[in-house]
Amino acid sequence: MTILCAHCGEVAPTPPFLAPGDGGERPACCPGCAAAMALIHDLGLDDYYRLRGADGAAAPDLEERDRALALFDVPELLAAHRQPDPAGERLTLALSGLTCAACCWLIEKAAGDIPGVVSVRTNLAAMTLTLTYHRPEVPRAVAERLLKLGYGVTLPGDPVAEADQRREARRLLGRLALAGLGAMQAMMYSAALYLGVLDGDDEIYAWVFRIASFLVATPVVFYAGWPFFQGAWRGLRAGHPGMDLPVALALGLAWSGSLVNMAMGGGHVYFDSAAMFVFFLLLSRWLEQRQRHRVRATWRRLEDALPLVVRRLDGDGETWVASRQVRAGDRLSLSQGEVIPVDGVVVEGTAQVAESALTGEPLPRPAGAGDLLHAGARLVEGALLLDAAAPAADSLVARIGEQVSRAQSERLPLVRDWGRVAPLFTLAVLGLAAITLALHWSSGPALAFEHTLAVLVVTCPCALALAVPLTVSATLGAALKDGVLVASPAQLLALDRVRGALFDKTGTLTEGRFELAGSRTPDGDQDPDHHRDLLAVAAALEHGHPHPLARAFDDLPAAHLSEVRVLTGGASGRQQGRLWEIGPAPGDAAAPAGTSALLLREDGVPRLLLFLRDRTRPEAAPLLEAWRQRGWQLRLASGDGEAAVAALAGKLGLDQYRARCTPEQKVDWLRALQRDEGPQVMVGDGINDAPALLEASVSVATANSTSLARRAAGLYLLRADLTPLTRLPRLARKARNRINQNLTWALGYNLLAVPLAMAGWVPPWAAALGMSASSLIVTFNAARLSRWPSSFC
């Protein structure tokens, strides 16, 4: 007897894995499903399976619409996808049924009118909706309205949504195949009529060809072309006519006008033009869908790499638990071939770790005790014991996901402007069609109808709507492939227009791995035991300090201090009633060139000068040279001492530098540069860089940056390598050029084609070719960016 998994519906092995449920143990096909079912049971959400239906199928007593709405009645399910927002709460939803930018516009208009909604942002590439609201009933109300419009809406991760999208892609491909076959057949039948090879004696054959063309074109228009009629009806029902309206009107007029003309004995039929129109429209829509799915797959690569379950060590030995149940401090056991589910520190074992899913680096690196590993890394060889540093929701991958959501929700000005223009464009097309009908009516209704049909067909709102979103999506995917996560598309596009760059020093232009280069006492004391005791006190103060300088003391023996506190720029602690403090040395300390100086004080009296050296990143010089050749002014702002900052600035040939900068001084300098010279790019990694990153026109956080710096930056490097920044301005320039090319083409085509069609110089079949070619050109031109950087280097 076949046993099906109670969670996903797949065939379970014999004997099956077992998981707890509301009515006892349930069968599962794998440990992942078993862990997911255990988590759902532990959270008290067994009603999930009742709402979803047995064996993963839709419940027979609930319609699909009711099932989707039922998800929004369970607060625990919504809680996993809600985030706090200054205006209330923010919720991300998964959509299906979107076909073009007009759908995004319609959804935003329809959902934005609901009381309690603050903002609605759709992302066509990711098929998501980001909803900001301040009333608890809003999510269900939005879902109900979108379902009424005919769109699918559910929570991210719902397997039903994934199945719907796959089914939608297959259906579109089937419609495209039918339209292609039908268009070829209809054109074959119409060729004889167009060429005039049939004279009056062969009228019976002409009728046969017209009827055959009618029979072939009808399923193409009403089945393959159904999405356009559906989209037009959605817009009309919502009171916001979209770009599908002129398309549906053209198809309806072409088919019905041809049928009437054929019944009345007229010679003008346009069944072949209608079929061809549907085929090329679906072809451009299919290519657009492929591009969206490709970009969406790129965005989800990191999240999908994470395992659902992991082995946790506790008093009973190893236990399989869901990755979402892992908390900070849990000890996890990982074997060869497994993927790390959370950020953590290695406590035992050695392994070769591949981080290609996170950084794009194909070669594995060694990992041992004390190393920090990020979620998404895979153990190629060896085994490790890992102490979780944070839950899965706080891992680097999760934070990257937040930045991806930020990028997807950001709406460029051009896209916002097109959203306002789209309804006017649709009305203008309908108005021009009416004018064309009136102008040519005196030449006969048949000819006037033909020219009107050509005007409706030749206009290309799709190309205008796709010009910017497709190019931006392809650019973000290309940047991600090159190791740069883009949280702000506007900042990426602005990168080619900056006039200068301001760099942080430690951890940005340098590796941030300090080592003790030397030390001396201010009074010249040479006693080695006393010197060793002072070093132990310094190590005790710096242990646990988050600043990169403190890492130089990690391997030194530490003295026992009490009341150790982290201060701004240093630390303090007590030993036998004496107050010890460590912090930056004064400017008159004679530090060797290229080092940073720290001063250890006892009750305010200087006791030990420590000199730390940091290595310059090998790729820093090529990056600065590439940016210098662009005419940018390069500057360095650091909180380190004068000697170390001056040495690095001289070594790298920077135009200006400032040492001992506070975060406020960095912001003031950056603000003055942007006022006097123009946009500036800020590259940093630390907490003290975050205010400047927020102020800069373009902000870049390095791979080793703090969480606050990553959240403040518009661009984030996924690898500990500055090399992608060398190419990034060229990518920004090419993206801007692609947008301009696409907009110029789409506008130019419409300005040229519409007057020609109104004048009667463009037949309907040629209008169908021209409109479709315009959309295809825009799609292909945008998709060329996906080959970055291999095809542009």
mmCIF file of C-alpha atoms in Angstrom, residues 207 210-218 221-222 250-272 274 446 449 453:
data_model
loop_
_atom_site.group_PDB
_atom_site.id
_atom_site.type_symbol
_atom_site.label_atom_id
_atom_site.label_comp_id
_atom_site.label_asym_id
_atom_site.label_seq_id
_atom_site.Cartn_x
_atom_site.Cartn_y
_atom_site.Cartn_z
ATOM 1 C CA TRP A 207 -14.862 31.031 -49.469
ATOM 2 C CA ARG A 210 -11.912 32.323 -45.613
ATOM 3 C CA ILE A 211 -13.819 29.659 -43.626
ATOM 4 C CA ALA A 212 -10.633 27.684 -42.962
ATOM 5 C CA SER A 213 -8.932 30.869 -41.790
ATOM 6 C CA PHE A 214 -11.917 31.582 -39.523
ATOM 7 C CA LEU A 215 -11.831 28.079 -38.031
ATOM 8 C CA VAL A 216 -8.097 28.280 -37.363
ATOM 9 C CA ALA A 217 -8.042 31.852 -35.999
ATOM 10 C CA THR A 218 -11.028 31.535 -33.632
ATOM 11 C CA VAL A 221 -8.130 34.664 -30.571
ATOM 12 C CA PHE A 222 -10.361 33.340 -27.798
ATOM 13 C CA ALA A 250 -8.242 45.232 -31.539
ATOM 14 C CA LEU A 251 -8.601 41.450 -31.318
ATOM 15 C CA GLY A 252 -12.358 41.634 -30.851
ATOM 16 C CA LEU A 253 -12.816 44.057 -33.740
ATOM 17 C CA ALA A 254 -10.529 42.071 -36.050
ATOM 18 C CA TRP A 255 -12.387 38.831 -35.427
ATOM 19 C CA SER A 256 -15.949 40.155 -35.359
ATOM 20 C CA GLY A 257 -15.385 42.616 -38.232
ATOM 21 C CA SER A 258 -13.926 39.856 -40.375
ATOM 22 C CA LEU A 259 -16.840 37.575 -39.547
ATOM 23 C CA VAL A 260 -19.407 40.249 -40.447
ATOM 24 C CA ASN A 261 -17.546 41.165 -43.627
ATOM 25 C CA MET A 262 -17.318 37.527 -44.648
ATOM 26 C CA ALA A 263 -21.036 36.984 -44.004
ATOM 27 C CA MET A 264 -21.892 40.051 -46.121
ATOM 28 C CA GLY A 265 -19.718 38.867 -48.994
ATOM 29 C CA GLY A 266 -16.927 41.401 -48.517
ATOM 30 C CA GLY A 267 -13.364 40.603 -49.457
ATOM 31 C CA HIS A 268 -11.615 42.046 -46.408
ATOM 32 C CA VAL A 269 -10.978 39.539 -43.619
ATOM 33 C CA TYR A 270 -8.295 39.853 -40.931
ATOM 34 C CA PHE A 271 -8.302 36.462 -39.244
ATOM 35 C CA ASP A 272 -4.640 35.962 -40.097
ATOM 36 C CA ALA A 274 -5.550 38.660 -35.449
ATOM 37 C CA ALA A 446 -14.664 48.613 -44.521
ATOM 38 C CA PHE A 449 -12.489 49.807 -40.055
ATOM 39 C CA LEU A 453 -7.807 48.320 -36.525
#
